[in-house]
Short mmCIF file of C-alpha atoms in Angstrom, two decimals:
data_model
loop_
_atom_site.label_atom_id
_atom_site.label_comp_id
_atom_site.label_asym_id
_atom_site.label_seq_id
_atom_site.Cartn_x
_atom_site.Cartn_y
_atom_site.Cartn_z
CA UNK A 1 0.00 0.00 0.00
CA UNK A 2 1.40 3.28 -1.09
CA UNK A 3 1.75 5.99 1.57
CA UNK A 4 -0.22 9.21 1.25
CA UNK A 5 2.02 12.16 0.31
CA UNK A 6 2.61 14.56 3.16
CA UNK A 7 1.32 17.59 1.28
CA UNK A 8 -2.10 15.96 0.91
CA UNK A 9 -2.51 15.93 4.70
CA UNK A 10 -2.36 19.73 4.98
CA UNK A 11 -5.59 21.50 5.90
CA UNK A 12 -4.62 24.63 4.02
CA UNK A 13 -7.16 25.36 1.27
CA UNK A 14 -6.04 25.42 -2.31
CA UNK A 15 -4.56 28.68 -3.53
CA UNK A 16 -7.38 29.45 -5.96
CA UNK A 17 -9.71 32.43 -6.41
CA UNK A 18 -12.56 30.27 -5.10
CA UNK A 19 -10.92 29.28 -1.83
CA UNK A 20 -8.41 32.08 -1.14
CA UNK A 21 -8.98 35.83 -0.92
CA UNK A 22 -6.14 38.03 -2.14
CA UNK A 23 -6.24 41.61 -0.91
CA UNK A 24 -4.12 44.40 -2.30
CA UNK A 25 -1.58 45.80 0.16
CA UNK A 26 0.97 48.55 0.15
CA UNK A 27 4.03 48.53 2.34
CA UNK A 28 5.70 51.85 3.05
CA UNK A 29 9.43 51.74 2.64
CA UNK A 30 11.06 55.04 3.45
CA UNK A 31 14.49 55.66 2.12
CA UNK A 32 17.17 57.21 4.29
CA UNK A 33 16.78 60.50 2.42
CA UNK A 34 13.04 60.67 3.19
CA UNK A 35 13.56 59.83 6.88
CA UNK A 36 16.30 62.43 7.29
CA UNK A 37 14.19 65.04 5.49
CA UNK A 38 11.27 64.39 7.87
CA UNK A 39 13.53 64.69 10.91
CA UNK A 40 15.21 67.88 9.69
CA UNK A 41 11.83 69.42 8.71
CA UNK A 42 10.32 68.61 12.12
CA UNK A 43 13.34 70.12 13.87
CA UNK A 44 13.13 73.33 11.82
CA UNK A 45 9.40 73.65 12.50
CA UNK A 46 9.79 73.15 16.26
CA UNK A 47 12.72 75.55 16.50
CA UNK A 48 10.86 78.26 14.56
CA UNK A 49 7.72 77.81 16.66
CA UNK A 50 9.76 77.92 19.86
CA UNK A 51 11.49 81.17 18.87
CA UNK A 52 8.17 82.75 17.81
CA UNK A 53 6.46 81.74 21.07
CA UNK A 54 9.33 83.02 23.22
CA UNK A 55 9.38 86.35 21.39
CA UNK A 56 5.60 86.63 21.75
CA UNK A 57 5.79 85.96 25.48
CA UNK A 58 8.51 88.61 25.86
CA UNK A 59 6.20 91.15 24.21
CA UNK A 60 3.65 90.79 27.04
CA UNK A 61 3.66 93.22 29.93
CA UNK A 62 3.13 91.95 33.45
CA UNK A 63 3.35 93.20 36.98
CA UNK A 64 3.13 90.88 39.99
CA UNK A 65 2.87 91.91 43.64
CA UNK A 66 3.15 89.43 46.48
CA UNK A 67 1.05 90.77 49.35
CA UNK A 68 1.50 87.94 51.87
CA UNK A 69 4.01 89.85 54.01
CA UNK A 70 2.82 93.33 53.03
CA UNK A 71 -0.56 92.53 54.59
CA UNK A 72 0.94 90.70 57.57
CA UNK A 73 -1.37 92.44 60.06
CA UNK A 74 -4.41 91.11 58.22
CA UNK A 75 -2.78 87.70 57.95
CA UNK A 76 -2.36 87.54 61.73
CA UNK A 77 -5.98 88.59 62.18
CA UNK A 78 -7.20 85.79 59.91
CA UNK A 79 -5.18 83.17 61.79
CA UNK A 80 -7.77 83.36 64.57
CA UNK A 81 -11.06 81.84 63.42
CA UNK A 82 -13.02 83.98 65.89
CA UNK A 83 -12.16 87.06 63.79
CA UNK A 84 -14.03 85.81 60.74
CA UNK A 85 -16.51 88.71 60.87
CA UNK A 86 -13.86 91.44 61.25
CA UNK A 87 -12.95 93.23 58.04
CA UNK A 88 -9.31 93.99 57.25
CA UNK A 89 -8.34 96.22 54.32
CA UNK A 90 -4.79 96.30 52.97
CA UNK A 91 -3.68 99.03 50.56
CA UNK A 92 -0.67 98.43 48.29
CA UNK A 93 0.55 101.37 46.17
CA UNK A 94 2.70 100.71 43.12
CA UNK A 95 3.95 102.45 40.00
CA UNK A 96 3.30 101.23 36.47
CA UNK A 97 6.30 102.39 34.40
CA UNK A 98 4.88 101.52 30.97
CA UNK A 99 1.46 101.63 29.44
CA UNK A 100 -0.29 98.25 29.22
CA UNK A 101 -2.05 98.42 25.87
CA UNK A 102 -5.04 96.37 24.85
CA UNK A 103 -6.91 93.93 27.05
CA UNK A 104 -5.55 93.70 30.58
CA UNK A 105 -6.37 90.83 32.91
CA UNK A 106 -6.13 90.58 36.69
CA UNK A 107 -5.20 87.26 38.30
CA UNK A 108 -4.77 86.02 41.83
CA UNK A 109 -1.82 83.69 42.36
CA UNK A 110 -1.47 81.13 45.14
CA UNK A 111 1.67 79.25 46.15
CA UNK A 112 1.73 76.16 48.34
CA UNK A 113 -1.97 75.41 47.87
CA UNK A 114 -2.48 71.83 46.65
CA UNK A 115 -5.65 71.51 44.61
CA UNK A 116 -4.40 68.28 43.06
CA UNK A 117 -5.01 65.99 46.06
CA UNK A 118 -7.28 63.09 45.13
CA UNK A 119 -9.68 63.42 48.06
CA UNK A 120 -9.88 67.16 47.54
CA UNK A 121 -10.73 66.76 43.84
CA UNK A 122 -13.39 64.14 44.57
CA UNK A 123 -15.07 66.24 47.29
CA UNK A 124 -17.81 67.78 45.12
CA UNK A 125 -21.31 67.00 43.86
CA UNK A 126 -21.78 67.34 40.11
CA UNK A 127 -25.55 66.77 40.52
CA UNK A 128 -25.67 69.89 42.67
CA UNK A 129 -23.58 71.94 40.28
CA UNK A 130 -25.96 71.34 37.37
CA UNK A 131 -28.95 72.29 39.55
CA UNK A 132 -30.60 68.86 39.51
CA UNK A 133 -30.31 67.45 43.05
CA UNK A 134 -29.37 70.10 45.63
CA UNK A 135 -29.50 67.55 48.46
CA UNK A 136 -27.06 65.14 46.81
CA UNK A 137 -24.07 65.39 49.17
CA UNK A 138 -22.84 61.78 49.17
CA UNK A 139 -19.42 62.52 47.63
CA UNK A 140 -18.77 65.75 49.52
CA UNK A 141 -17.06 64.50 52.68
CA UNK A 142 -16.04 66.12 54.98
CA UNK A 143 -18.31 69.07 54.07
CA UNK A 144 -21.61 67.28 53.48
CA UNK A 145 -23.92 68.67 56.15
CA UNK A 146 -23.76 71.29 58.88
CA UNK A 147 -23.69 70.60 62.62
CA UNK A 148 -27.49 70.61 62.56
CA UNK A 149 -27.68 68.07 59.74
CA UNK A 150 -28.62 70.59 57.04
CA UNK A 151 -27.23 69.84 53.54
CA UNK A 152 -24.47 72.21 52.45
CA UNK A 153 -24.90 73.89 49.07
CA UNK A 154 -22.45 73.88 47.37
CA UNK A 155 -20.93 70.99 49.27
CA UNK A 156 -17.39 69.65 49.27
CA UNK A 157 -13.86 70.76 50.11
CA UNK A 158 -13.27 72.58 46.81
CA UNK A 159 -16.26 74.88 47.20
CA UNK A 160 -15.63 75.46 50.91
CA UNK A 161 -12.04 76.64 50.26
CA UNK A 162 -13.01 79.15 47.55
CA UNK A 163 -10.73 82.18 47.24
CA UNK A 164 -12.63 85.14 48.73
CA UNK A 165 -10.24 88.11 48.82
CA UNK A 166 -11.74 91.24 47.26
CA UNK A 167 -9.23 93.12 45.08
CA UNK A 168 -9.96 96.64 43.81
CA UNK A 169 -7.56 98.50 41.53
CA UNK A 170 -7.36 102.31 41.88
CA UNK A 171 -5.68 104.81 39.56
CA UNK A 172 -4.21 108.11 40.76
CA UNK A 173 -5.47 110.52 38.12
CA UNK A 174 -3.76 113.52 39.72
CA UNK A 175 -2.36 114.58 43.07
CA UNK A 176 -5.79 114.80 44.70
CA UNK A 177 -8.01 112.40 42.76
CA UNK A 178 -8.15 108.60 42.79
CA UNK A 179 -10.54 106.69 40.57
CA UNK A 180 -11.49 103.04 40.62
CA UNK A 181 -10.37 101.15 37.54
CA UNK A 182 -13.48 99.52 35.99
CA UNK A 183 -13.19 95.75 35.99
CA UNK A 184 -15.60 93.14 34.62
CA UNK A 185 -16.67 90.13 36.66
CA UNK A 186 -18.06 88.14 33.75
CA UNK A 187 -16.51 86.53 30.69
CA UNK A 188 -13.92 84.72 32.82
CA UNK A 189 -15.01 81.13 32.21
CA UNK A 190 -14.95 78.56 29.45
CA UNK A 191 -18.09 78.10 27.37
CA UNK A 192 -18.41 74.45 28.41
CA UNK A 193 -18.28 75.43 32.09
CA UNK A 194 -20.94 78.12 31.80
CA UNK A 195 -23.41 76.17 29.70
CA UNK A 196 -22.68 72.49 30.35
CA UNK A 197 -20.99 71.75 33.69
CA UNK A 198 -22.72 74.40 35.80
CA UNK A 199 -26.42 75.31 35.82
CA UNK A 200 -28.84 76.97 38.21
CA UNK A 201 -32.22 75.44 39.13
CA UNK A 202 -34.16 78.48 37.79
CA UNK A 203 -34.27 82.21 38.40
CA UNK A 204 -37.93 82.24 39.43
CA UNK A 205 -37.95 82.72 43.21
CA UNK A 206 -34.24 81.98 43.04
CA UNK A 207 -33.44 82.09 46.75
CA UNK A 208 -36.38 79.82 47.57
CA UNK A 209 -34.83 77.06 45.46
CA UNK A 210 -32.10 76.74 48.10
CA UNK A 211 -34.50 76.54 51.04
CA UNK A 212 -33.58 73.80 53.48
CA UNK A 213 -29.85 74.11 52.78
CA UNK A 214 -27.00 76.08 54.28
CA UNK A 215 -23.85 77.77 52.99
CA UNK A 216 -20.35 76.24 53.32
CA UNK A 217 -18.74 76.90 56.73
CA UNK A 218 -16.08 79.33 55.39
CA UNK A 219 -18.44 81.34 53.20
CA UNK A 220 -19.72 84.74 54.38
CA UNK A 221 -22.72 84.63 52.00
CA UNK A 222 -24.91 81.88 50.55
CA UNK A 223 -24.56 80.72 46.95
CA UNK A 224 -27.59 82.68 45.71
CA UNK A 225 -26.23 85.98 47.04
CA UNK A 226 -22.68 86.05 45.64
CA UNK A 227 -23.32 88.99 43.30
CA UNK A 228 -26.08 91.37 44.28
CA UNK A 229 -25.46 93.67 41.31
CA UNK A 230 -25.93 91.04 38.62
CA UNK A 231 -28.60 88.37 39.03
CA UNK A 232 -27.20 86.30 36.17
CA UNK A 233 -23.82 86.10 37.94
CA UNK A 234 -25.30 84.34 40.95
CA UNK A 235 -25.63 80.79 42.14
CA UNK A 236 -23.67 78.06 40.40
CA UNK A 237 -23.17 80.36 37.38
CA UNK A 238 -21.02 82.82 39.31
CA UNK A 239 -17.80 83.28 37.33
CA UNK A 240 -15.51 83.42 40.38
CA UNK A 241 -17.03 80.19 41.68
CA UNK A 242 -16.67 78.39 38.34
CA UNK A 243 -13.04 79.49 37.94
CA UNK A 244 -12.19 78.23 41.43
CA UNK A 245 -13.92 74.87 40.87
CA UNK A 246 -11.59 74.16 37.93
CA UNK A 247 -8.82 72.66 40.06
CA UNK A 248 -5.16 73.39 39.32
CA UNK A 249 -2.58 70.70 38.57
CA UNK A 250 0.32 72.28 40.49
CA UNK A 251 0.64 73.83 43.97
CA UNK A 252 1.59 77.21 42.48
CA UNK A 253 -1.09 78.53 40.15
CA UNK A 254 -2.89 81.68 39.11
CA UNK A 255 -6.55 82.08 38.20
CA UNK A 256 -8.37 84.79 36.32
CA UNK A 257 -10.08 87.23 38.66
CA UNK A 258 -11.11 90.27 36.58
CA UNK A 259 -10.65 91.82 33.13
CA UNK A 260 -10.34 95.47 32.27
CA UNK A 261 -13.48 97.31 31.14
CA UNK A 262 -12.04 99.61 28.48
CA UNK A 263 -13.98 102.85 28.91
CA UNK A 264 -13.18 106.50 29.73
CA UNK A 265 -9.51 106.80 30.73
CA UNK A 266 -8.87 103.12 29.96
CA UNK A 267 -10.09 102.71 26.39
CA UNK A 268 -6.57 101.85 25.19
CA UNK A 269 -5.55 99.90 28.29
CA UNK A 270 -3.90 100.87 31.55
CA UNK A 271 -1.92 104.13 31.27
CA UNK A 272 1.41 104.47 33.02
CA UNK A 273 1.24 106.07 36.45
CA UNK A 274 0.54 105.48 40.12
CA UNK A 275 -1.90 102.77 41.13
CA UNK A 276 -2.88 100.94 44.28
CA UNK A 277 -4.50 97.63 45.17
CA UNK A 278 -7.12 97.82 47.91
CA UNK A 279 -7.48 94.26 49.17
CA UNK A 280 -10.08 92.98 51.58
CA UNK A 281 -7.99 90.23 53.17
CA UNK A 282 -10.11 87.11 53.86
CA UNK A 283 -8.22 84.08 52.52
CA UNK A 284 -5.60 82.84 55.06
CA UNK A 285 -2.43 81.24 53.71
CA UNK A 286 0.23 81.68 56.40
CA UNK A 287 -0.98 78.66 58.37
CA UNK A 288 0.15 76.28 55.59
CA UNK A 289 3.15 78.51 54.66
CA UNK A 290 1.53 79.62 51.44
CA UNK A 291 1.75 82.91 49.59
CA UNK A 292 -0.65 85.19 47.71
CA UNK A 293 -0.01 87.52 44.81
CA UNK A 294 -2.01 89.69 42.47
CA UNK A 295 -0.99 89.84 38.81
CA UNK A 296 -1.81 92.31 36.03
CA UNK A 297 -0.96 91.03 32.58
CA UNK A 298 -1.65 91.42 28.89
CA UNK A 299 -2.08 88.47 26.54
CA UNK A 300 -0.72 87.48 23.14
CA UNK A 301 -2.14 85.38 20.31
CA UNK A 302 -0.74 82.28 22.05
CA UNK A 303 -2.17 83.05 25.49
CA UNK A 304 -0.48 84.21 28.67
CA UNK A 305 3.08 85.05 29.59
CA UNK A 306 4.44 81.58 30.30
CA UNK A 307 7.68 80.41 28.67
CA UNK A 308 6.90 76.70 29.01
CA UNK A 309 5.41 76.13 25.55
CA UNK A 310 8.14 78.10 23.76
CA UNK A 311 10.93 76.34 25.67
CA UNK A 312 9.28 72.95 25.05
CA UNK A 313 9.15 73.57 21.28
CA UNK A 314 12.76 74.82 21.26
CA UNK A 315 14.10 71.83 23.20
CA UNK A 316 12.11 69.40 21.03
CA UNK A 317 13.48 71.02 17.87
CA UNK A 318 17.06 70.93 19.17
CA UNK A 319 16.79 67.25 20.16
CA UNK A 320 15.24 66.41 16.78
CA UNK A 321 18.13 68.10 14.99
CA UNK A 322 20.67 66.21 17.11
CA UNK A 323 18.90 62.97 16.27
CA UNK A 324 18.91 63.96 12.59
CA UNK A 325 22.67 64.55 12.56
CA UNK A 326 23.25 61.29 14.42
CA UNK A 327 21.12 59.35 11.90
CA UNK A 328 22.89 61.07 9.00
CA UNK A 329 26.31 60.18 10.44
CA UNK A 330 25.30 56.53 10.86
CA UNK A 331 23.83 56.48 7.35
CA UNK A 332 26.97 57.95 5.76
CA UNK A 333 29.20 55.58 7.71
CA UNK A 334 27.28 52.50 6.58
CA UNK A 335 27.05 53.86 3.05
CA UNK A 336 30.83 54.31 2.95
CA UNK A 337 31.33 50.77 4.24
CA UNK A 338 28.88 49.44 1.66
CA UNK A 339 30.69 51.21 -1.19
CA UNK A 340 34.04 49.91 0.06
CA UNK A 341 32.61 46.37 0.29
CA UNK A 342 31.16 46.63 -3.22
CA UNK A 343 34.50 47.84 -4.61
CA UNK A 344 36.31 45.02 -2.86
CA UNK A 345 33.81 42.46 -4.16
CA UNK A 346 34.07 43.86 -7.67
CA UNK A 347 37.87 43.76 -7.59
CA UNK A 348 37.83 40.17 -6.30
CA UNK A 349 35.37 39.12 -9.00
CA UNK A 350 37.49 40.69 -11.74
CA UNK A 351 40.57 39.01 -10.37
CA UNK A 352 38.80 35.65 -10.38
CA UNK A 353 37.58 36.18 -13.96
CA UNK A 354 41.10 37.05 -15.10
CA UNK A 355 42.49 33.86 -13.57
CA UNK A 356 39.81 31.74 -15.22
CA UNK A 357 40.50 33.45 -18.54
CA UNK A 358 44.17 32.60 -18.36
#
């Protein structure tokens, strides 16, 4: 009995159009020239962007004043919790040497305040913030309810620690006249925050919607009374509240507080001259060795005055160029070896042919 050939035992179907499907495919094979061109082009782009961003940042004008030690008397007052109802005003005069043209923004800057702690970030109620369930305080420990068991609105550690210093900028028009620089409280938030993440129950009998709840322990006013001059800037839609609820990634951060209202003497920006910050000091920082600053700054097409993005582009471009030169050196070295090997092989082949011919 003849044995069955081994290839007949295979379960692979026949290579025919009926039993096999052939799909077209394309395999990219980049030559060394293409790869080096991509690397050099990426490096040039990153270097150019880095230089442009750095020059743009240098064109911004900024003034920053740290008032932690300047307002030390107010800081000592706030260390005692029993002085929560006592007002403390701190005045800080300063001189603006150059005109700040265009839109000017005021920020408050905190150092040593960690908003990136996991339990701190989780201590909030998103159902409350969209105005759906004001009594939903399950995720707000340790600020869920008051000592009397009343639900806190807004609940959670983030809301309770909201920055509450009041900063007013004054301009010395002449030797005897000071005027308050007009600042806007709205237009500080992202569109998604204002219309998606935060919503009020309704503005009909607004304060009654929060009946049966209480304000956070560290707040002087309830959520529905944050801005008495503008009803639409109240409740969960208050711009200062929304900005604070967007937690920062690093312990040193600044957040937008006000923007210049360009009217009267300030249509072109802030003129050079004598100014002063009148600060109602309420937010204590000395207990955790933190610091507070107020910042006035202009913006560019790429945002604020930080050098991080420009430096990141520049470093990336420089590293890409170094990698490009390294790849080019390796390519030329192997190409030289290949040419030498080909010449040697060709010479050996000719020598062998000559011997066979003789």
